[in-house]
Amino acid sequence: MQTEAWKETINEQEAMACCSLLERSSSHNFIEHHGLLEGKKGRQHIEDTATEDIALMETSDTLFPSPIAGSYSQMMEQSNVRRRQLPSLAHLIFGSRLLIGLVILFSAGTIYFASSVEAAGIDLGVTAQKAWDSVLNKADAQTKLTLKQAYEKVGNWKTQEQAWEQKIKTLHAANTVELERLRVEIRQTDDAKIAALTEKVKQTQARYEPLFALYSSVNRQLDAAKTIKNKEWSAAIRTQAETLRPVVKLAREDIRIKKKELAEARKRKSAEIKRLRAMLAGADSAKKQIQTAKKQASLAKERYSNALQQFKQSTKQSQTSRVLSSLNTLASAAEKWAGTKQSIHTLEQNVSTTYVKVRQEIAKRPK
């Protein structure tokens, strides 16, 4: 009888210890879910907790010794078995916690996806929304599913249209800025070279200006000597003039060469500007197509608005077949609208490609 009572006492203590272990593990799992603590830290916490509970169980063994000598050794052996099984228990609990975390993450992702799909709808007013909900509530399960699918199809096309519109605005703004930059850089083509050559011509002319002044003075003196018919003076002045003549000729040739280099540089600049502007004009064709596509987009938007009004009217009449037909018409209009926006974006990309080519040509020119 004492042995049976002792076994019941031990079983109760073991049950309490296991409950304590699971309770601590569960509460710790609640704190750590979604990856707030690292896996190793969580596993170490479980093992430490389990070790403390086993120690408590062994302490209880000491406080309540068995009246039978063989029972104590048997319980110690069971305690050792528990210690050996502890890693398996910890891995089991940790694996369960990881599984629960994955389930929670999957559930959150499902909820988010569902909310995203739900958000991709048609912009309806309060009255039209109530009428649409009423149509869905009156329809059977299969018809309701078909209506929802058609409704979501419209919403998806509308979402794509809005996305393309945003991309168009962003790309068009970038193209506008790049066009202005390219125009400025093209206009400034070889400005530094021409400025340097212009300065060189000025400096050359300034350097030879005293020589030219001297040569002019000598020639005036020669004319004066001839006028007064002074042969000796005329001969002296003529000799000086003949000495200066070749030097002046070389100076004038130097200036002529410098001016020729400047003129050729200006000619090259004009040709290069013309070539680059011709390349830049390559985007004009795409820009004209964009204007045409914008008109098509406006017509598509108008068709969508008309189809939307028809859909709202059909929901008020609560005729499922007419509602579904109007939804299909609305989806077709939304698809056409999104398609025109995609075409505009493609044309804007063509414009951007042209600008990139012009930019590369400018970059290749020597600075």
mmCIF file of C-alpha atoms in Angstrom:
data_model
loop_
_atom_site.group_PDB
_atom_site.id
_atom_site.type_symbol
_atom_site.label_atom_id
_atom_site.label_comp_id
_atom_site.label_asym_id
_atom_site.label_seq_id
_atom_site.Cartn_x
_atom_site.Cartn_y
_atom_site.Cartn_z
ATOM 1 C CA MET A 1 0.000 0.000 0.000
ATOM 2 C CA GLN A 2 2.797 2.423 0.842
ATOM 3 C CA THR A 3 4.491 1.564 -2.434
ATOM 4 C CA GLU A 4 1.313 2.274 -4.395
ATOM 5 C CA ALA A 5 0.796 5.576 -2.555
ATOM 6 C CA TRP A 6 4.380 6.545 -3.180
ATOM 7 C CA LYS A 7 4.021 5.795 -6.923
ATOM 8 C CA GLU A 8 0.843 7.901 -7.087
ATOM 9 C CA THR A 9 2.673 10.763 -5.357
ATOM 10 C CA ILE A 10 5.567 10.521 -7.829
ATOM 11 C CA ASN A 11 3.189 10.364 -10.811
ATOM 12 C CA GLU A 12 1.404 13.488 -9.595
ATOM 13 C CA GLN A 13 4.722 15.301 -9.187
ATOM 14 C CA GLU A 14 5.823 14.245 -12.665
ATOM 15 C CA ALA A 15 2.532 15.399 -14.149
ATOM 16 C CA MET A 16 2.868 18.771 -12.390
ATOM 17 C CA ALA A 17 6.440 19.172 -13.648
ATOM 18 C CA CYS A 18 5.448 18.312 -17.218
ATOM 19 C CA CYS A 19 2.532 20.747 -17.053
ATOM 20 C CA SER A 20 4.924 23.421 -15.765
ATOM 21 C CA LEU A 21 7.335 22.676 -18.608
ATOM 22 C CA LEU A 22 4.627 22.877 -21.289
ATOM 23 C CA GLU A 23 3.153 26.018 -19.746
ATOM 24 C CA ARG A 24 6.526 27.785 -19.734
ATOM 25 C CA SER A 25 7.276 26.610 -23.245
ATOM 26 C CA SER A 26 3.871 27.743 -24.492
ATOM 27 C CA SER A 27 4.162 31.199 -22.948
ATOM 28 C CA HIS A 28 7.686 31.602 -24.272
ATOM 29 C CA ASN A 29 6.475 30.482 -27.699
ATOM 30 C CA PHE A 30 3.774 33.199 -27.595
ATOM 31 C CA ILE A 31 6.445 35.842 -26.979
ATOM 32 C CA GLU A 32 8.823 34.510 -29.620
ATOM 33 C CA HIS A 33 6.397 33.868 -32.512
ATOM 34 C CA HIS A 34 7.019 35.640 -35.877
ATOM 35 C CA GLY A 35 10.773 35.389 -35.253
ATOM 36 C CA LEU A 36 11.162 37.939 -32.426
ATOM 37 C CA LEU A 37 13.918 35.780 -30.871
ATOM 38 C CA GLU A 38 16.524 33.718 -32.657
ATOM 39 C CA GLY A 39 15.980 29.982 -32.935
ATOM 40 C CA LYS A 40 19.071 29.053 -30.942
ATOM 41 C CA LYS A 41 18.111 31.358 -28.102
ATOM 42 C CA GLY A 42 14.598 29.854 -27.986
ATOM 43 C CA ARG A 43 15.929 26.309 -28.013
ATOM 44 C CA GLN A 44 18.409 27.091 -25.227
ATOM 45 C CA HIS A 45 15.584 28.589 -23.150
ATOM 46 C CA ILE A 46 13.511 25.407 -23.519
ATOM 47 C CA GLU A 47 16.419 23.188 -22.572
ATOM 48 C CA ASP A 48 17.234 25.344 -19.536
ATOM 49 C CA THR A 49 13.593 25.300 -18.453
ATOM 50 C CA ALA A 50 13.358 21.549 -18.848
ATOM 51 C CA THR A 51 16.601 21.110 -16.869
ATOM 52 C CA GLU A 52 15.209 23.228 -14.027
ATOM 53 C CA ASP A 53 12.017 21.142 -13.951
ATOM 54 C CA ILE A 54 13.973 17.886 -13.852
ATOM 55 C CA ALA A 55 16.048 19.336 -10.994
ATOM 56 C CA LEU A 56 12.828 20.149 -9.141
ATOM 57 C CA MET A 57 11.609 16.602 -9.655
ATOM 58 C CA GLU A 58 14.877 15.242 -8.281
ATOM 59 C CA THR A 59 14.611 17.572 -5.280
ATOM 60 C CA SER A 60 11.142 16.209 -4.614
ATOM 61 C CA ASP A 61 12.638 12.709 -4.721
ATOM 62 C CA THR A 62 15.057 13.718 -1.960
ATOM 63 C CA LEU A 63 12.358 15.284 0.195
ATOM 64 C CA PHE A 64 10.067 12.272 -0.118
ATOM 65 C CA PRO A 65 12.331 9.179 -0.101
ATOM 66 C CA SER A 66 10.818 5.803 -0.894
ATOM 67 C CA PRO A 67 10.415 3.334 2.000
ATOM 68 C CA ILE A 68 11.620 0.611 -0.297
ATOM 69 C CA ALA A 69 15.369 0.566 -0.922
ATOM 70 C CA GLY A 70 15.092 -0.573 -4.554
ATOM 71 C CA SER A 71 12.645 2.227 -5.488
ATOM 72 C CA TYR A 72 15.205 5.000 -5.029
ATOM 73 C CA SER A 73 17.710 3.484 -7.473
ATOM 74 C CA GLN A 74 14.871 2.826 -9.895
ATOM 75 C CA MET A 75 13.781 6.483 -9.738
ATOM 76 C CA MET A 76 17.354 7.681 -10.248
ATOM 77 C CA GLU A 77 17.553 5.538 -13.341
ATOM 78 C CA GLN A 78 14.278 7.042 -14.575
ATOM 79 C CA SER A 79 15.709 10.498 -13.885
ATOM 80 C CA ASN A 80 18.748 9.684 -16.041
ATOM 81 C CA VAL A 81 16.436 8.430 -18.777
ATOM 82 C CA ARG A 82 14.574 11.738 -18.613
ATOM 83 C CA ARG A 83 17.840 13.635 -18.973
ATOM 84 C CA ARG A 84 18.729 11.591 -22.051
ATOM 85 C CA GLN A 85 15.267 12.231 -23.514
ATOM 86 C CA LEU A 86 15.441 15.969 -22.780
ATOM 87 C CA PRO A 87 17.012 17.004 -26.135
ATOM 88 C CA SER A 88 14.317 15.110 -28.020
ATOM 89 C CA LEU A 89 11.636 16.808 -25.969
ATOM 90 C CA ALA A 90 13.209 20.221 -26.559
ATOM 91 C CA HIS A 91 13.482 19.583 -30.314
ATOM 92 C CA LEU A 92 9.845 18.467 -30.382
ATOM 93 C CA ILE A 93 8.671 21.610 -28.626
ATOM 94 C CA PHE A 94 10.915 23.856 -30.733
ATOM 95 C CA GLY A 95 9.722 22.166 -33.933
ATOM 96 C CA SER A 96 6.122 22.675 -32.873
ATOM 97 C CA ARG A 97 6.795 26.342 -32.211
ATOM 98 C CA LEU A 98 8.402 26.729 -35.654
ATOM 99 C CA LEU A 99 5.427 25.010 -37.291
ATOM 100 C CA ILE A 100 3.003 27.315 -35.483
ATOM 101 C CA GLY A 101 5.031 30.337 -36.623
ATOM 102 C CA LEU A 102 4.945 29.174 -40.240
ATOM 103 C CA VAL A 103 1.195 28.630 -40.040
ATOM 104 C CA ILE A 104 0.738 32.160 -38.650
ATOM 105 C CA LEU A 105 2.909 33.675 -41.406
ATOM 106 C CA PHE A 106 1.047 31.710 -44.084
ATOM 107 C CA SER A 107 -2.281 32.819 -42.647
ATOM 108 C CA ALA A 108 -1.125 36.460 -42.598
ATOM 109 C CA GLY A 109 0.033 36.207 -46.214
ATOM 110 C CA THR A 110 -3.303 34.663 -47.227
ATOM 111 C CA ILE A 111 -5.198 37.430 -45.469
ATOM 112 C CA TYR A 112 -3.033 40.076 -47.175
ATOM 113 C CA PHE A 113 -3.516 38.494 -50.596
ATOM 114 C CA ALA A 114 -7.238 38.287 -50.033
ATOM 115 C CA SER A 115 -7.375 41.930 -48.965
ATOM 116 C CA SER A 116 -5.337 42.947 -52.037
ATOM 117 C CA VAL A 117 -7.735 41.141 -54.339
ATOM 118 C CA GLU A 118 -10.653 42.671 -52.515
ATOM 119 C CA ALA A 119 -9.110 46.138 -52.883
ATOM 120 C CA ALA A 120 -8.703 45.719 -56.657
ATOM 121 C CA GLY A 121 -12.265 46.685 -57.465
ATOM 122 C CA ILE A 122 -14.264 49.366 -59.230
ATOM 123 C CA ASP A 123 -14.686 52.808 -57.736
ATOM 124 C CA LEU A 124 -18.402 52.870 -56.935
ATOM 125 C CA GLY A 125 -20.425 55.334 -54.975
ATOM 126 C CA VAL A 126 -22.407 54.381 -51.895
ATOM 127 C CA THR A 127 -25.683 53.838 -53.783
ATOM 128 C CA ALA A 128 -24.079 51.808 -56.570
ATOM 129 C CA GLN A 129 -22.149 49.725 -54.050
ATOM 130 C CA LYS A 130 -25.358 48.841 -52.206
ATOM 131 C CA ALA A 131 -27.029 47.886 -55.493
ATOM 132 C CA TRP A 132 -24.053 45.680 -56.428
ATOM 133 C CA ASP A 133 -24.074 43.983 -53.022
ATOM 134 C CA SER A 134 -27.794 43.359 -53.421
ATOM 135 C CA VAL A 135 -27.224 41.668 -56.801
ATOM 136 C CA LEU A 136 -24.571 39.422 -55.261
ATOM 137 C CA ASN A 137 -26.779 38.496 -52.312
ATOM 138 C CA LYS A 138 -29.655 37.483 -54.579
ATOM 139 C CA ALA A 139 -27.509 35.404 -56.966
ATOM 140 C CA ASP A 140 -26.841 31.684 -56.511
ATOM 141 C CA ALA A 141 -23.348 30.464 -55.622
ATOM 142 C CA GLN A 142 -22.139 29.814 -59.188
ATOM 143 C CA THR A 143 -23.547 33.076 -60.570
ATOM 144 C CA LYS A 144 -22.122 34.978 -57.622
ATOM 145 C CA LEU A 145 -18.659 33.532 -58.343
ATOM 146 C CA THR A 146 -18.944 34.455 -62.035
ATOM 147 C CA LEU A 147 -19.997 38.007 -61.183
ATOM 148 C CA LYS A 148 -17.149 38.434 -58.710
ATOM 149 C CA GLN A 149 -14.611 37.151 -61.221
ATOM 150 C CA ALA A 150 -15.855 39.597 -63.856
ATOM 151 C CA TYR A 151 -15.811 42.407 -61.295
ATOM 152 C CA GLU A 152 -12.235 41.611 -60.248
ATOM 153 C CA LYS A 153 -11.196 41.437 -63.902
ATOM 154 C CA VAL A 154 -12.393 45.000 -64.382
ATOM 155 C CA GLY A 155 -10.582 46.066 -61.225
ATOM 156 C CA ASN A 156 -7.359 44.427 -62.349
ATOM 157 C CA TRP A 157 -7.426 46.219 -65.710
ATOM 158 C CA LYS A 158 -8.199 49.502 -63.954
ATOM 159 C CA THR A 159 -5.264 48.921 -61.609
ATOM 160 C CA GLN A 160 -2.995 48.304 -64.590
ATOM 161 C CA GLU A 161 -4.221 51.489 -66.247
ATOM 162 C CA GLN A 162 -3.351 53.496 -63.146
ATOM 163 C CA ALA A 163 0.069 51.834 -62.914
ATOM 164 C CA TRP A 164 0.850 52.631 -66.568
ATOM 165 C CA GLU A 165 -0.311 56.208 -66.056
ATOM 166 C CA GLN A 166 2.099 56.659 -63.150
ATOM 167 C CA LYS A 167 4.958 55.162 -65.165
ATOM 168 C CA ILE A 168 4.143 57.477 -68.081
ATOM 169 C CA LYS A 169 4.218 60.557 -65.851
ATOM 170 C CA THR A 170 7.545 59.568 -64.315
ATOM 171 C CA LEU A 171 9.213 58.740 -67.639
ATOM 172 C CA HIS A 172 7.794 61.789 -69.414
ATOM 173 C CA ALA A 173 9.100 64.092 -66.677
ATOM 174 C CA ALA A 174 12.555 62.502 -66.953
ATOM 175 C CA ASN A 175 12.502 62.845 -70.755
ATOM 176 C CA THR A 176 11.510 66.513 -70.500
ATOM 177 C CA VAL A 177 14.417 67.281 -68.182
ATOM 178 C CA GLU A 178 16.861 65.302 -70.333
ATOM 179 C CA LEU A 179 15.698 67.062 -73.502
ATOM 180 C CA GLU A 180 16.413 70.464 -71.994
ATOM 181 C CA ARG A 181 19.858 69.346 -70.864
ATOM 182 C CA LEU A 182 20.692 67.915 -74.279
ATOM 183 C CA ARG A 183 19.608 71.099 -76.042
ATOM 184 C CA VAL A 184 21.866 73.172 -73.806
ATOM 185 C CA GLU A 185 24.835 70.836 -74.264
ATOM 186 C CA ILE A 186 24.339 70.686 -78.023
ATOM 187 C CA ARG A 187 24.186 74.465 -78.208
ATOM 188 C CA GLN A 188 27.422 74.627 -76.216
ATOM 189 C CA THR A 189 29.242 72.141 -78.448
ATOM 190 C CA ASP A 190 32.968 73.019 -78.784
ATOM 191 C CA ASP A 191 32.430 76.332 -77.005
ATOM 192 C CA ALA A 192 35.627 75.836 -75.023
ATOM 193 C CA LYS A 193 37.676 75.127 -78.162
ATOM 194 C CA ILE A 194 36.289 78.098 -80.020
ATOM 195 C CA ALA A 195 36.835 80.373 -77.033
ATOM 196 C CA ALA A 196 40.466 79.217 -76.839
ATOM 197 C CA LEU A 197 41.038 79.763 -80.571
ATOM 198 C CA THR A 198 39.377 83.190 -80.424
ATOM 199 C CA GLU A 199 41.626 84.184 -77.566
ATOM 200 C CA LYS A 200 44.649 82.912 -79.448
ATOM 201 C CA VAL A 201 43.790 85.095 -82.466
ATOM 202 C CA LYS A 202 43.428 88.131 -80.237
ATOM 203 C CA GLN A 203 46.728 87.467 -78.511
ATOM 204 C CA THR A 204 48.512 86.957 -81.835
ATOM 205 C CA GLN A 205 47.140 90.177 -83.235
ATOM 206 C CA ALA A 206 48.136 92.054 -80.079
ATOM 207 C CA ARG A 207 51.635 90.615 -80.223
ATOM 208 C CA TYR A 208 52.166 91.792 -83.821
ATOM 209 C CA GLU A 209 50.462 95.155 -83.407
ATOM 210 C CA PRO A 210 53.748 97.090 -82.657
ATOM 211 C CA LEU A 211 55.353 95.530 -85.743
ATOM 212 C CA PHE A 212 52.468 96.574 -87.931
ATOM 213 C CA ALA A 213 52.518 100.075 -86.439
ATOM 214 C CA LEU A 214 56.242 100.374 -87.139
ATOM 215 C CA TYR A 215 55.839 99.118 -90.689
ATOM 216 C CA SER A 216 53.050 101.620 -91.338
ATOM 217 C CA SER A 217 55.189 104.434 -89.946
ATOM 218 C CA VAL A 218 58.137 103.492 -92.169
ATOM 219 C CA ASN A 219 55.899 103.427 -95.233
ATOM 220 C CA ARG A 220 54.530 106.886 -94.397
ATOM 221 C CA GLN A 221 58.089 108.191 -94.049
ATOM 222 C CA LEU A 222 58.974 106.631 -97.363
ATOM 223 C CA ASP A 223 56.063 108.406 -98.993
ATOM 224 C CA ALA A 224 57.183 111.704 -97.417
ATOM 225 C CA ALA A 225 60.764 111.203 -98.628
ATOM 226 C CA LYS A 226 59.489 110.577 -102.125
ATOM 227 C CA THR A 227 57.392 113.713 -101.966
ATOM 228 C CA ILE A 228 60.307 115.956 -101.090
ATOM 229 C CA LYS A 229 62.561 113.998 -103.499
ATOM 230 C CA ASN A 230 65.225 113.332 -100.902
ATOM 231 C CA LYS A 231 67.120 110.427 -102.401
ATOM 232 C CA GLU A 232 69.315 109.640 -99.396
ATOM 233 C CA TRP A 233 66.420 109.675 -96.996
ATOM 234 C CA SER A 234 64.294 107.691 -99.397
ATOM 235 C CA ALA A 235 67.017 105.066 -99.759
ATOM 236 C CA ALA A 236 67.421 104.706 -95.998
ATOM 237 C CA ILE A 237 63.694 104.441 -95.412
ATOM 238 C CA ARG A 238 63.306 102.006 -98.317
ATOM 239 C CA THR A 239 65.971 99.751 -96.831
ATOM 240 C CA GLN A 240 64.210 99.753 -93.491
ATOM 241 C CA ALA A 241 60.852 99.027 -95.147
ATOM 242 C CA GLU A 242 62.304 96.138 -97.146
ATOM 243 C CA THR A 243 63.785 94.694 -93.953
ATOM 244 C CA LEU A 244 60.414 94.822 -92.188
ATOM 245 C CA ARG A 245 58.381 93.548 -95.144
ATOM 246 C CA PRO A 246 59.150 89.764 -94.776
ATOM 247 C CA VAL A 247 58.664 89.908 -91.021
ATOM 248 C CA VAL A 248 55.328 91.606 -91.461
ATOM 249 C CA LYS A 249 54.400 89.026 -94.056
ATOM 250 C CA LEU A 250 55.160 86.179 -91.644
ATOM 251 C CA ALA A 251 53.145 87.904 -88.911
ATOM 252 C CA ARG A 252 50.189 88.322 -91.207
ATOM 253 C CA GLU A 253 50.433 84.668 -92.235
ATOM 254 C CA ASP A 254 50.491 83.609 -88.602
ATOM 255 C CA ILE A 255 47.365 85.622 -87.931
ATOM 256 C CA ARG A 256 45.717 84.231 -91.073
ATOM 257 C CA ILE A 257 46.414 80.659 -89.939
ATOM 258 C CA LYS A 258 44.987 81.348 -86.484
ATOM 259 C CA LYS A 259 41.863 82.863 -87.987
ATOM 260 C CA LYS A 260 41.512 79.929 -90.355
ATOM 261 C CA GLU A 261 41.688 77.493 -87.447
ATOM 262 C CA LEU A 262 38.977 79.482 -85.680
ATOM 263 C CA ALA A 263 36.784 79.523 -88.787
ATOM 264 C CA GLU A 264 37.185 75.766 -89.291
ATOM 265 C CA ALA A 265 36.346 75.128 -85.639
ATOM 266 C CA ARG A 266 33.190 77.195 -85.987
ATOM 267 C CA LYS A 267 32.295 75.305 -89.140
ATOM 268 C CA ARG A 268 32.782 71.961 -87.367
ATOM 269 C CA LYS A 269 30.670 73.204 -84.491
ATOM 270 C CA SER A 270 27.813 74.119 -86.804
ATOM 271 C CA ALA A 271 27.995 70.731 -88.527
ATOM 272 C CA GLU A 272 28.102 68.880 -85.225
ATOM 273 C CA ILE A 273 25.184 70.844 -83.797
ATOM 274 C CA LYS A 274 23.207 70.093 -86.951
ATOM 275 C CA ARG A 275 24.026 66.366 -86.691
ATOM 276 C CA LEU A 276 23.130 66.124 -82.998
ATOM 277 C CA ARG A 277 19.911 68.066 -83.461
ATOM 278 C CA ALA A 278 18.988 65.730 -86.293
ATOM 279 C CA MET A 279 19.514 62.802 -83.935
ATOM 280 C CA LEU A 280 17.433 64.574 -81.305
ATOM 281 C CA ALA A 281 14.675 65.086 -83.851
ATOM 282 C CA GLY A 282 14.533 61.312 -84.207
ATOM 283 C CA ALA A 283 12.224 61.361 -81.195
ATOM 284 C CA ASP A 284 9.706 63.590 -82.985
ATOM 285 C CA SER A 285 8.094 60.621 -84.700
ATOM 286 C CA ALA A 286 7.491 58.883 -81.358
ATOM 287 C CA LYS A 287 6.166 62.148 -79.900
ATOM 288 C CA LYS A 288 3.616 62.448 -82.708
ATOM 289 C CA GLN A 289 2.554 58.860 -82.092
ATOM 290 C CA ILE A 290 2.200 59.687 -78.401
ATOM 291 C CA GLN A 291 -0.232 62.485 -79.249
ATOM 292 C CA THR A 292 -2.275 60.078 -81.346
ATOM 293 C CA ALA A 293 -2.178 57.462 -78.599
ATOM 294 C CA LYS A 294 -3.324 60.039 -76.055
ATOM 295 C CA LYS A 295 -6.385 60.744 -78.168
ATOM 296 C CA GLN A 296 -7.091 57.017 -78.287
ATOM 297 C CA ALA A 297 -6.665 56.859 -74.509
ATOM 298 C CA SER A 298 -9.175 59.677 -74.095
ATOM 299 C CA LEU A 299 -11.681 57.805 -76.244
ATOM 300 C CA ALA A 300 -11.022 54.620 -74.276
ATOM 301 C CA LYS A 301 -11.570 56.514 -71.027
ATOM 302 C CA GLU A 302 -14.848 57.864 -72.353
ATOM 303 C CA ARG A 303 -15.971 54.368 -73.357
ATOM 304 C CA TYR A 304 -15.023 53.123 -69.897
ATOM 305 C CA SER A 305 -17.051 55.876 -68.230
ATOM 306 C CA ASN A 306 -20.087 55.066 -70.377
ATOM 307 C CA ALA A 307 -19.735 51.355 -69.651
ATOM 308 C CA LEU A 308 -19.453 52.116 -65.934
ATOM 309 C CA GLN A 309 -22.700 54.084 -66.026
ATOM 310 C CA GLN A 310 -24.390 51.182 -67.822
ATOM 311 C CA PHE A 311 -23.105 48.810 -65.161
ATOM 312 C CA LYS A 312 -24.502 50.999 -62.379
ATOM 313 C CA GLN A 313 -27.864 51.166 -64.141
ATOM 314 C CA SER A 314 -27.962 47.386 -64.571
ATOM 315 C CA THR A 315 -27.281 46.849 -60.850
ATOM 316 C CA LYS A 316 -30.287 49.009 -59.995
ATOM 317 C CA GLN A 317 -32.501 46.757 -62.157
ATOM 318 C CA SER A 318 -31.100 43.664 -60.351
ATOM 319 C CA GLN A 319 -31.066 41.558 -63.523
ATOM 320 C CA THR A 320 -28.111 39.214 -63.195
ATOM 321 C CA SER A 321 -27.675 38.583 -66.915
ATOM 322 C CA ARG A 322 -27.612 42.299 -67.722
ATOM 323 C CA VAL A 323 -25.221 42.965 -64.851
ATOM 324 C CA LEU A 324 -22.832 40.300 -66.116
ATOM 325 C CA SER A 325 -23.091 41.610 -69.674
ATOM 326 C CA SER A 326 -22.368 45.168 -68.541
ATOM 327 C CA LEU A 327 -19.406 43.912 -66.492
ATOM 328 C CA ASN A 328 -17.938 42.178 -69.547
ATOM 329 C CA THR A 329 -18.380 45.361 -71.571
ATOM 330 C CA LEU A 330 -16.761 47.327 -68.771
ATOM 331 C CA ALA A 331 -13.847 44.882 -68.620
ATOM 332 C CA SER A 332 -13.314 45.218 -72.365
ATOM 333 C CA ALA A 333 -13.295 49.024 -72.083
ATOM 334 C CA ALA A 334 -10.879 48.897 -69.130
ATOM 335 C CA GLU A 335 -8.580 46.532 -71.042
ATOM 336 C CA LYS A 336 -8.576 48.868 -74.047
ATOM 337 C CA TRP A 337 -7.854 51.830 -71.794
ATOM 338 C CA ALA A 338 -4.959 50.060 -70.089
ATOM 339 C CA GLY A 339 -3.646 48.973 -73.503
ATOM 340 C CA THR A 340 -3.513 52.546 -74.784
ATOM 341 C CA LYS A 341 -1.616 53.616 -71.675
ATOM 342 C CA GLN A 342 0.874 50.797 -72.174
ATOM 343 C CA SER A 343 1.378 51.931 -75.789
ATOM 344 C CA ILE A 344 2.050 55.488 -74.624
ATOM 345 C CA HIS A 345 4.609 54.203 -72.144
ATOM 346 C CA THR A 346 6.332 52.190 -74.874
ATOM 347 C CA LEU A 347 6.528 55.303 -77.062
ATOM 348 C CA GLU A 348 7.962 57.310 -74.158
ATOM 349 C CA GLN A 349 10.606 54.609 -73.829
ATOM 350 C CA ASN A 350 11.445 55.079 -77.516
ATOM 351 C CA VAL A 351 11.913 58.792 -76.860
ATOM 352 C CA SER A 352 14.148 57.982 -73.920
ATOM 353 C CA THR A 353 16.199 55.592 -76.060
ATOM 354 C CA THR A 354 16.787 58.339 -78.624
ATOM 355 C CA TYR A 355 17.970 60.702 -75.907
ATOM 356 C CA VAL A 356 20.356 58.071 -74.577
ATOM 357 C CA LYS A 357 21.928 57.723 -78.034
ATOM 358 C CA VAL A 358 22.386 61.496 -78.306
ATOM 359 C CA ARG A 359 23.915 61.562 -74.831
ATOM 360 C CA GLN A 360 26.382 58.854 -75.855
ATOM 361 C CA GLU A 361 27.375 60.819 -78.969
ATOM 362 C CA ILE A 362 28.029 63.918 -76.898
ATOM 363 C CA ALA A 363 30.075 61.910 -74.411
ATOM 364 C CA LYS A 364 32.260 60.475 -77.181
ATOM 365 C CA ARG A 365 33.372 63.908 -78.365
ATOM 366 C CA PRO A 366 36.790 65.043 -77.107
ATOM 367 C CA LYS A 367 36.580 67.651 -74.418
#
